[in-house]
């Protein structure tokens, strides 16, 4: 296996980690309006991700940085063609981070309510747009002979990509509801489980339609295996939720996300960004990659830094592993 193939796999792993971790972050943000009944319960939900949300976003920075260094042509075409949706995602992530930090700075109800609205919308919009973006990457976009995007923003709003956006929204929200059931105590935990069951049914229908469509259009034997794993894991997560086994349910919903991302990358390879105008103009792991020397240096750096990051993030989750409930929220909040 060549180094550019290795880095294609590593980038897929980075995106998998981002969607697994940031997925329940987005889900919790959406659930602040769907699950919480008052300001105290919204504070409980926010506190479940308070110690970890910023660490989860490191995976996005790593995925973007790795793409820039390992596949500069892919990075350039992706960010020029998807400039507006990616800019909107970036703005949402900035607003969302500010909202987490500033919501509790003042006690006025209007102040906190406005920031809670920001958390909701800045979680919902990226959850949709990531699905739209990856749907277009897999489907193929208008790339010309110069490896440049030749389409417009409206070209990205096609049925397949929009279905992908609905899938990521519902899947992340279900993942967040399962995480809320795992991390909370009392009445909100029971309601999180009930909401997860309802979300799971809708997610399963949308995800199955999207996965089957992907398999029919671009799939092979490897992607079929990933599709079966994703579907089985999602059904298992719903079953474990019904049985009250939140830990197993969260693990299986994570497997469903990982298998879905794996399927998308398997349907892409050896392309990194197919051209819908001419197959010969597609960006591949070969024509979009950096030099072998650059990839070699990156591999050594990643081998040293990645274990440290994983150990630190794992330690963070271990420290903040306990459940929280409304009884842990001071009345001043």
mmCIF file of C-alpha atoms in Angstrom:
data_model
loop_
_atom_site.group_PDB
_atom_site.id
_atom_site.type_symbol
_atom_site.label_atom_id
_atom_site.label_comp_id
_atom_site.label_asym_id
_atom_site.label_seq_id
_atom_site.Cartn_x
_atom_site.Cartn_y
_atom_site.Cartn_z
ATOM 1 C CA UNK A 1 0.000 0.000 0.000
ATOM 2 C CA UNK A 2 1.363 3.398 -1.032
ATOM 3 C CA UNK A 3 1.572 6.278 1.440
ATOM 4 C CA UNK A 4 -1.172 8.217 -0.336
ATOM 5 C CA UNK A 5 -3.470 5.222 0.198
ATOM 6 C CA UNK A 6 -2.498 5.151 3.873
ATOM 7 C CA UNK A 7 -3.333 8.824 4.260
ATOM 8 C CA UNK A 8 -6.673 8.367 2.535
ATOM 9 C CA UNK A 9 -7.483 5.778 5.212
ATOM 10 C CA UNK A 10 -6.163 8.019 8.005
ATOM 11 C CA UNK A 11 -8.294 10.931 6.821
ATOM 12 C CA UNK A 12 -11.312 8.618 6.797
ATOM 13 C CA UNK A 13 -10.457 7.667 10.396
ATOM 14 C CA UNK A 14 -10.212 11.336 11.389
ATOM 15 C CA UNK A 15 -13.619 12.115 9.886
ATOM 16 C CA UNK A 16 -15.038 9.047 11.619
ATOM 17 C CA UNK A 17 -13.725 10.271 14.963
ATOM 18 C CA UNK A 18 -15.105 13.745 14.322
ATOM 19 C CA UNK A 19 -18.597 12.568 13.411
ATOM 20 C CA UNK A 20 -18.668 10.076 16.298
ATOM 21 C CA UNK A 21 -17.689 12.685 18.901
ATOM 22 C CA UNK A 22 -19.060 15.896 17.444
ATOM 23 C CA UNK A 23 -22.156 13.964 16.379
ATOM 24 C CA UNK A 24 -23.494 13.688 19.911
ATOM 25 C CA UNK A 25 -22.348 17.280 20.527
ATOM 26 C CA UNK A 26 -24.608 18.443 17.715
ATOM 27 C CA UNK A 27 -27.339 16.134 18.938
ATOM 28 C CA UNK A 28 -27.221 17.595 22.450
ATOM 29 C CA UNK A 29 -27.417 21.097 20.979
ATOM 30 C CA UNK A 30 -30.556 20.178 19.034
ATOM 31 C CA UNK A 31 -32.035 18.449 22.094
ATOM 32 C CA UNK A 32 -31.823 21.634 24.161
ATOM 33 C CA UNK A 33 -35.079 22.539 22.370
ATOM 34 C CA UNK A 34 -36.555 19.076 21.848
ATOM 35 C CA UNK A 35 -35.877 17.424 25.215
ATOM 36 C CA UNK A 36 -35.268 20.049 27.897
ATOM 37 C CA UNK A 37 -38.375 21.538 29.511
ATOM 38 C CA UNK A 38 -36.816 24.492 31.341
ATOM 39 C CA UNK A 39 -33.571 26.409 31.774
ATOM 40 C CA UNK A 40 -32.278 24.032 34.436
ATOM 41 C CA UNK A 41 -32.697 20.984 32.188
ATOM 42 C CA UNK A 42 -31.056 22.834 29.309
ATOM 43 C CA UNK A 43 -28.145 23.491 31.640
ATOM 44 C CA UNK A 44 -27.976 19.774 32.440
ATOM 45 C CA UNK A 45 -27.743 18.904 28.749
ATOM 46 C CA UNK A 46 -25.110 21.552 28.095
ATOM 47 C CA UNK A 47 -23.086 20.305 31.073
ATOM 48 C CA UNK A 48 -22.993 16.763 29.647
ATOM 49 C CA UNK A 49 -20.747 18.023 26.846
ATOM 50 C CA UNK A 50 -19.262 21.056 28.616
ATOM 51 C CA UNK A 51 -15.874 19.457 29.403
ATOM 52 C CA UNK A 52 -15.433 17.761 26.017
ATOM 53 C CA UNK A 53 -17.066 19.676 23.166
ATOM 54 C CA UNK A 54 -13.991 21.762 22.316
ATOM 55 C CA UNK A 55 -11.747 18.694 22.381
ATOM 56 C CA UNK A 56 -14.116 16.940 19.981
ATOM 57 C CA UNK A 57 -13.655 19.726 17.447
ATOM 58 C CA UNK A 58 -9.920 19.023 17.339
ATOM 59 C CA UNK A 59 -10.774 16.053 15.110
ATOM 60 C CA UNK A 60 -12.173 18.463 12.506
ATOM 61 C CA UNK A 61 -8.997 20.549 12.601
ATOM 62 C CA UNK A 62 -6.926 17.398 12.240
ATOM 63 C CA UNK A 63 -9.020 16.125 9.322
ATOM 64 C CA UNK A 64 -8.829 19.482 7.539
ATOM 65 C CA UNK A 65 -5.109 19.871 8.216
ATOM 66 C CA UNK A 66 -4.345 16.327 7.070
ATOM 67 C CA UNK A 67 -6.315 16.871 3.862
ATOM 68 C CA UNK A 68 -4.458 20.137 3.194
ATOM 69 C CA UNK A 69 -1.050 18.522 3.702
ATOM 70 C CA UNK A 70 -1.640 15.092 2.156
ATOM 71 C CA UNK A 71 -4.001 15.996 -0.698
ATOM 72 C CA UNK A 72 -3.621 19.715 -1.500
ATOM 73 C CA UNK A 73 -5.521 19.459 -4.810
ATOM 74 C CA UNK A 74 -8.474 17.842 -3.003
ATOM 75 C CA UNK A 75 -8.374 20.527 -0.314
ATOM 76 C CA UNK A 76 -8.226 23.364 -2.855
ATOM 77 C CA UNK A 77 -11.071 22.067 -5.019
ATOM 78 C CA UNK A 78 -13.228 21.165 -2.021
ATOM 79 C CA UNK A 79 -12.906 24.504 -0.263
ATOM 80 C CA UNK A 80 -13.308 26.568 -3.427
ATOM 81 C CA UNK A 81 -16.345 24.633 -4.645
ATOM 82 C CA UNK A 82 -18.004 24.286 -1.238
ATOM 83 C CA UNK A 83 -16.939 27.715 -0.016
ATOM 84 C CA UNK A 84 -20.336 29.031 1.114
ATOM 85 C CA UNK A 85 -21.593 25.923 2.980
ATOM 86 C CA UNK A 86 -18.203 25.399 4.639
ATOM 87 C CA UNK A 87 -18.079 29.072 5.625
ATOM 88 C CA UNK A 88 -21.555 28.721 7.147
ATOM 89 C CA UNK A 89 -20.400 25.661 9.102
ATOM 90 C CA UNK A 90 -17.373 27.584 10.366
ATOM 91 C CA UNK A 91 -19.516 30.531 11.471
ATOM 92 C CA UNK A 92 -21.900 28.165 13.262
ATOM 93 C CA UNK A 93 -19.026 26.499 15.103
ATOM 94 C CA UNK A 94 -17.719 29.905 16.198
ATOM 95 C CA UNK A 95 -21.137 31.074 17.399
ATOM 96 C CA UNK A 96 -21.743 27.754 19.121
ATOM 97 C CA UNK A 97 -18.476 27.944 21.045
ATOM 98 C CA UNK A 98 -19.151 31.517 22.113
ATOM 99 C CA UNK A 99 -22.666 30.546 23.195
ATOM 100 C CA UNK A 100 -21.383 27.756 25.442
ATOM 101 C CA UNK A 101 -18.979 30.134 27.135
ATOM 102 C CA UNK A 102 -21.182 33.235 27.422
ATOM 103 C CA UNK A 103 -24.609 31.784 28.245
ATOM 104 C CA UNK A 104 -24.024 31.713 32.001
ATOM 105 C CA UNK A 105 -22.090 34.998 32.201
ATOM 106 C CA UNK A 106 -25.246 36.939 33.066
ATOM 107 C CA UNK A 107 -28.352 35.811 34.988
ATOM 108 C CA UNK A 108 -31.016 37.561 32.872
ATOM 109 C CA UNK A 109 -33.460 35.130 31.280
ATOM 110 C CA UNK A 110 -33.451 36.915 27.907
ATOM 111 C CA UNK A 111 -29.644 36.799 27.763
ATOM 112 C CA UNK A 112 -29.528 33.053 28.417
ATOM 113 C CA UNK A 113 -32.476 32.317 26.123
ATOM 114 C CA UNK A 114 -30.818 34.090 23.196
ATOM 115 C CA UNK A 115 -27.629 32.073 23.640
ATOM 116 C CA UNK A 116 -29.688 28.875 23.896
ATOM 117 C CA UNK A 117 -31.282 29.720 20.544
ATOM 118 C CA UNK A 118 -27.768 30.157 19.173
ATOM 119 C CA UNK A 119 -26.693 26.751 20.507
ATOM 120 C CA UNK A 120 -29.711 25.087 18.889
ATOM 121 C CA UNK A 121 -29.333 26.606 15.425
ATOM 122 C CA UNK A 122 -25.528 26.452 15.421
ATOM 123 C CA UNK A 123 -25.814 22.712 16.136
ATOM 124 C CA UNK A 124 -28.647 21.939 13.707
ATOM 125 C CA UNK A 125 -27.249 23.742 10.653
ATOM 126 C CA UNK A 126 -23.803 22.041 10.602
ATOM 127 C CA UNK A 127 -25.439 18.674 11.279
ATOM 128 C CA UNK A 128 -27.385 19.100 8.029
ATOM 129 C CA UNK A 129 -24.621 20.700 5.970
ATOM 130 C CA UNK A 130 -22.033 18.013 6.704
ATOM 131 C CA UNK A 131 -24.386 15.426 5.219
ATOM 132 C CA UNK A 132 -25.028 17.609 2.179
ATOM 133 C CA UNK A 133 -21.285 18.138 1.680
ATOM 134 C CA UNK A 134 -20.330 14.471 1.895
ATOM 135 C CA UNK A 135 -23.316 13.492 -0.224
ATOM 136 C CA UNK A 136 -21.994 15.714 -3.001
ATOM 137 C CA UNK A 137 -18.435 14.429 -2.594
ATOM 138 C CA UNK A 138 -19.610 10.830 -3.042
ATOM 139 C CA UNK A 139 -22.076 11.624 -5.831
ATOM 140 C CA UNK A 140 -19.575 13.688 -7.770
ATOM 141 C CA UNK A 141 -19.509 17.383 -8.641
ATOM 142 C CA UNK A 142 -18.639 19.471 -11.682
ATOM 143 C CA UNK A 143 -14.839 19.366 -11.817
ATOM 144 C CA UNK A 144 -13.204 20.480 -15.039
ATOM 145 C CA UNK A 145 -9.939 19.432 -16.694
ATOM 146 C CA UNK A 146 -7.995 21.901 -14.530
ATOM 147 C CA UNK A 147 -9.153 20.218 -11.284
ATOM 148 C CA UNK A 148 -11.352 23.214 -10.505
ATOM 149 C CA UNK A 149 -14.988 23.254 -9.437
ATOM 150 C CA UNK A 150 -17.120 24.458 -12.362
ATOM 151 C CA UNK A 151 -20.561 24.393 -10.764
ATOM 152 C CA UNK A 152 -22.551 26.680 -8.472
ATOM 153 C CA UNK A 153 -24.066 26.540 -5.011
ATOM 154 C CA UNK A 154 -27.438 25.355 -6.324
ATOM 155 C CA UNK A 155 -25.742 22.326 -7.899
ATOM 156 C CA UNK A 156 -25.013 21.114 -4.370
ATOM 157 C CA UNK A 157 -28.712 21.071 -3.476
ATOM 158 C CA UNK A 158 -29.609 17.842 -5.258
ATOM 159 C CA UNK A 159 -31.947 15.138 -3.864
ATOM 160 C CA UNK A 160 -29.182 12.700 -2.922
ATOM 161 C CA UNK A 161 -27.170 15.303 -1.001
ATOM 162 C CA UNK A 162 -30.264 16.706 0.724
ATOM 163 C CA UNK A 163 -31.192 13.200 1.839
ATOM 164 C CA UNK A 164 -27.662 12.884 3.195
ATOM 165 C CA UNK A 165 -28.238 16.077 5.177
ATOM 166 C CA UNK A 166 -31.423 14.675 6.718
ATOM 167 C CA UNK A 167 -29.588 11.460 7.584
ATOM 168 C CA UNK A 168 -26.761 13.209 9.421
ATOM 169 C CA UNK A 169 -29.231 15.461 11.253
ATOM 170 C CA UNK A 170 -31.406 12.599 12.485
ATOM 171 C CA UNK A 171 -28.467 10.274 13.136
ATOM 172 C CA UNK A 172 -26.583 12.872 15.176
ATOM 173 C CA UNK A 173 -29.732 13.799 17.112
ATOM 174 C CA UNK A 174 -30.397 10.132 17.883
ATOM 175 C CA UNK A 175 -26.743 9.739 18.910
ATOM 176 C CA UNK A 176 -27.134 12.769 21.174
ATOM 177 C CA UNK A 177 -30.342 11.435 22.728
ATOM 178 C CA UNK A 178 -28.599 8.155 23.525
ATOM 179 C CA UNK A 179 -25.674 10.093 25.007
ATOM 180 C CA UNK A 180 -28.111 12.158 27.097
ATOM 181 C CA UNK A 181 -29.633 8.943 28.448
ATOM 182 C CA UNK A 182 -26.143 7.708 29.282
ATOM 183 C CA UNK A 183 -24.995 10.896 31.025
ATOM 184 C CA UNK A 184 -28.084 12.196 32.843
ATOM 185 C CA UNK A 185 -30.090 11.068 35.855
ATOM 186 C CA UNK A 186 -33.709 11.310 36.909
ATOM 187 C CA UNK A 187 -36.677 12.274 34.764
ATOM 188 C CA UNK A 188 -34.617 13.736 31.934
ATOM 189 C CA UNK A 189 -32.856 10.384 31.511
ATOM 190 C CA UNK A 190 -36.178 8.567 31.071
ATOM 191 C CA UNK A 191 -37.428 11.130 28.573
ATOM 192 C CA UNK A 192 -34.148 10.975 26.660
ATOM 193 C CA UNK A 193 -34.618 7.231 26.266
ATOM 194 C CA UNK A 194 -38.184 7.672 25.020
ATOM 195 C CA UNK A 195 -37.162 10.365 22.549
ATOM 196 C CA UNK A 196 -34.253 8.236 21.334
ATOM 197 C CA UNK A 197 -36.671 5.440 20.455
ATOM 198 C CA UNK A 198 -38.819 7.809 18.393
ATOM 199 C CA UNK A 199 -35.794 9.354 16.691
ATOM 200 C CA UNK A 200 -34.299 5.935 16.047
ATOM 201 C CA UNK A 201 -37.260 4.808 13.965
ATOM 202 C CA UNK A 202 -37.111 7.851 11.688
ATOM 203 C CA UNK A 203 -33.331 7.680 11.485
ATOM 204 C CA UNK A 204 -33.421 4.031 10.447
ATOM 205 C CA UNK A 205 -35.805 4.726 7.544
ATOM 206 C CA UNK A 206 -33.816 7.689 6.218
ATOM 207 C CA UNK A 207 -30.427 6.039 6.731
ATOM 208 C CA UNK A 208 -31.484 2.826 4.998
ATOM 209 C CA UNK A 209 -32.775 4.781 1.989
ATOM 210 C CA UNK A 210 -29.535 6.780 1.760
ATOM 211 C CA UNK A 211 -27.268 3.746 2.189
ATOM 212 C CA UNK A 212 -29.141 1.677 -0.388
ATOM 213 C CA UNK A 213 -29.065 4.589 -2.860
ATOM 214 C CA UNK A 214 -25.321 4.941 -2.284
ATOM 215 C CA UNK A 215 -24.734 1.229 -2.767
ATOM 216 C CA UNK A 216 -26.741 1.095 -5.978
ATOM 217 C CA UNK A 217 -25.005 4.116 -7.511
ATOM 218 C CA UNK A 218 -21.399 3.637 -6.391
ATOM 219 C CA UNK A 219 -21.059 0.562 -4.210
ATOM 220 C CA UNK A 220 -19.122 -2.692 -4.395
ATOM 221 C CA UNK A 221 -18.669 -5.718 -2.148
ATOM 222 C CA UNK A 222 -16.691 -3.836 0.515
ATOM 223 C CA UNK A 223 -19.183 -1.001 0.769
ATOM 224 C CA UNK A 224 -22.005 -3.552 0.984
ATOM 225 C CA UNK A 225 -20.397 -5.049 4.094
ATOM 226 C CA UNK A 226 -20.091 -1.585 5.629
ATOM 227 C CA UNK A 227 -23.744 -0.876 4.803
ATOM 228 C CA UNK A 228 -24.890 -4.079 6.501
ATOM 229 C CA UNK A 229 -22.799 -3.271 9.590
ATOM 230 C CA UNK A 230 -24.230 0.266 9.741
ATOM 231 C CA UNK A 231 -27.822 -0.943 9.441
ATOM 232 C CA UNK A 232 -27.341 -3.742 11.985
ATOM 233 C CA UNK A 233 -25.626 -1.399 14.460
ATOM 234 C CA UNK A 234 -28.417 1.174 14.164
ATOM 235 C CA UNK A 235 -31.099 -1.464 14.765
ATOM 236 C CA UNK A 236 -29.061 -2.800 17.675
ATOM 237 C CA UNK A 237 -28.762 0.689 19.162
ATOM 238 C CA UNK A 238 -32.536 1.097 19.043
ATOM 239 C CA UNK A 239 -33.032 -2.324 20.660
ATOM 240 C CA UNK A 240 -30.531 -1.565 23.428
ATOM 241 C CA UNK A 241 -32.249 1.773 24.060
ATOM 242 C CA UNK A 242 -35.568 -0.010 24.486
ATOM 243 C CA UNK A 243 -33.892 -2.416 26.917
ATOM 244 C CA UNK A 244 -32.430 0.454 28.966
ATOM 245 C CA UNK A 245 -28.821 -0.450 28.139
ATOM 246 C CA UNK A 246 -27.545 3.053 27.409
ATOM 247 C CA UNK A 247 -23.882 2.096 27.270
ATOM 248 C CA UNK A 248 -24.427 -0.543 24.603
ATOM 249 C CA UNK A 249 -26.815 1.724 22.736
ATOM 250 C CA UNK A 250 -24.263 4.553 22.609
ATOM 251 C CA UNK A 251 -21.521 2.183 21.448
ATOM 252 C CA UNK A 252 -23.733 0.780 18.688
ATOM 253 C CA UNK A 253 -24.914 4.192 17.505
ATOM 254 C CA UNK A 254 -21.236 5.103 17.277
ATOM 255 C CA UNK A 255 -20.585 1.957 15.229
ATOM 256 C CA UNK A 256 -23.443 2.951 12.914
ATOM 257 C CA UNK A 257 -21.820 6.356 12.336
ATOM 258 C CA UNK A 258 -18.382 4.808 11.812
ATOM 259 C CA UNK A 259 -19.688 2.206 9.362
ATOM 260 C CA UNK A 260 -21.604 4.866 7.423
ATOM 261 C CA UNK A 261 -18.480 7.013 7.064
ATOM 262 C CA UNK A 262 -16.491 3.920 6.095
ATOM 263 C CA UNK A 263 -19.038 3.093 3.407
ATOM 264 C CA UNK A 264 -18.816 6.588 1.932
ATOM 265 C CA UNK A 265 -15.021 6.472 1.772
ATOM 266 C CA UNK A 266 -15.062 2.946 0.347
ATOM 267 C CA UNK A 267 -17.344 4.078 -2.471
ATOM 268 C CA UNK A 268 -14.982 6.983 -3.146
ATOM 269 C CA UNK A 269 -11.664 5.101 -3.362
ATOM 270 C CA UNK A 270 -9.479 5.493 -5.393
ATOM 271 C CA UNK A 271 -11.165 8.847 -6.082
ATOM 272 C CA UNK A 272 -11.182 11.572 -3.465
ATOM 273 C CA UNK A 273 -13.566 13.825 -5.399
ATOM 274 C CA UNK A 274 -15.226 12.385 -8.518
ATOM 275 C CA UNK A 275 -16.040 14.605 -11.489
ATOM 276 C CA UNK A 276 -19.579 14.423 -12.820
ATOM 277 C CA UNK A 277 -18.413 15.968 -16.113
ATOM 278 C CA UNK A 278 -15.764 13.448 -17.088
ATOM 279 C CA UNK A 279 -14.350 10.508 -15.131
ATOM 280 C CA UNK A 280 -10.861 11.374 -16.411
ATOM 281 C CA UNK A 281 -11.078 14.722 -14.587
ATOM 282 C CA UNK A 282 -11.772 13.174 -11.173
ATOM 283 C CA UNK A 283 -9.400 13.835 -8.303
ATOM 284 C CA UNK A 284 -7.771 10.606 -7.137
ATOM 285 C CA UNK A 285 -5.418 9.579 -4.349
ATOM 286 C CA UNK A 286 -2.664 9.687 -6.980
ATOM 287 C CA UNK A 287 -3.163 12.958 -8.835
ATOM 288 C CA UNK A 288 -4.304 14.958 -5.774
ATOM 289 C CA UNK A 289 -1.625 13.872 -3.298
ATOM 290 C CA UNK A 290 1.525 15.544 -2.035
ATOM 291 C CA UNK A 291 5.015 14.257 -2.733
ATOM 292 C CA UNK A 292 6.124 10.963 -1.156
ATOM 293 C CA UNK A 293 8.631 12.832 1.030
ATOM 294 C CA UNK A 294 5.890 15.077 2.446
ATOM 295 C CA UNK A 295 3.701 12.071 3.189
ATOM 296 C CA UNK A 296 6.634 10.316 4.866
ATOM 297 C CA UNK A 297 7.287 13.276 7.206
ATOM 298 C CA UNK A 298 3.569 13.489 7.994
ATOM 299 C CA UNK A 299 3.458 9.803 8.853
ATOM 300 C CA UNK A 300 6.271 10.136 11.379
ATOM 301 C CA UNK A 301 4.658 13.199 12.985
ATOM 302 C CA UNK A 302 1.259 11.517 13.176
ATOM 303 C CA UNK A 303 2.802 8.407 14.707
ATOM 304 C CA UNK A 304 4.248 10.479 17.560
ATOM 305 C CA UNK A 305 1.367 12.927 18.185
ATOM 306 C CA UNK A 306 -1.714 10.736 17.708
ATOM 307 C CA UNK A 307 -1.221 8.417 20.725
ATOM 308 C CA UNK A 308 -0.710 11.448 22.998
ATOM 309 C CA UNK A 309 -3.928 13.075 21.791
ATOM 310 C CA UNK A 310 -5.903 9.853 22.165
ATOM 311 C CA UNK A 311 -4.607 9.268 25.699
ATOM 312 C CA UNK A 312 -5.399 12.808 26.780
ATOM 313 C CA UNK A 313 -8.904 12.783 25.314
ATOM 314 C CA UNK A 314 -9.622 9.352 26.784
ATOM 315 C CA UNK A 315 -8.481 10.593 30.191
ATOM 316 C CA UNK A 316 -10.820 13.599 29.890
ATOM 317 C CA UNK A 317 -13.830 11.385 29.246
ATOM 318 C CA UNK A 318 -12.863 9.163 32.182
ATOM 319 C CA UNK A 319 -12.617 12.100 34.587
ATOM 320 C CA UNK A 320 -16.030 13.451 33.575
ATOM 321 C CA UNK A 321 -17.772 10.075 33.314
ATOM 322 C CA UNK A 322 -20.430 10.493 36.029
ATOM 323 C CA UNK A 323 -24.092 11.238 35.436
ATOM 324 C CA UNK A 324 -25.564 14.644 36.194
ATOM 325 C CA UNK A 325 -29.116 15.796 36.888
ATOM 326 C CA UNK A 326 -31.089 18.858 37.850
ATOM 327 C CA UNK A 327 -30.080 18.297 41.484
ATOM 328 C CA UNK A 328 -26.515 19.198 40.521
ATOM 329 C CA UNK A 329 -27.476 22.599 39.058
ATOM 330 C CA UNK A 330 -27.316 25.540 41.454
ATOM 331 C CA UNK A 331 -30.444 27.671 41.681
ATOM 332 C CA UNK A 332 -28.474 30.738 40.597
ATOM 333 C CA UNK A 333 -28.363 29.262 37.075
#
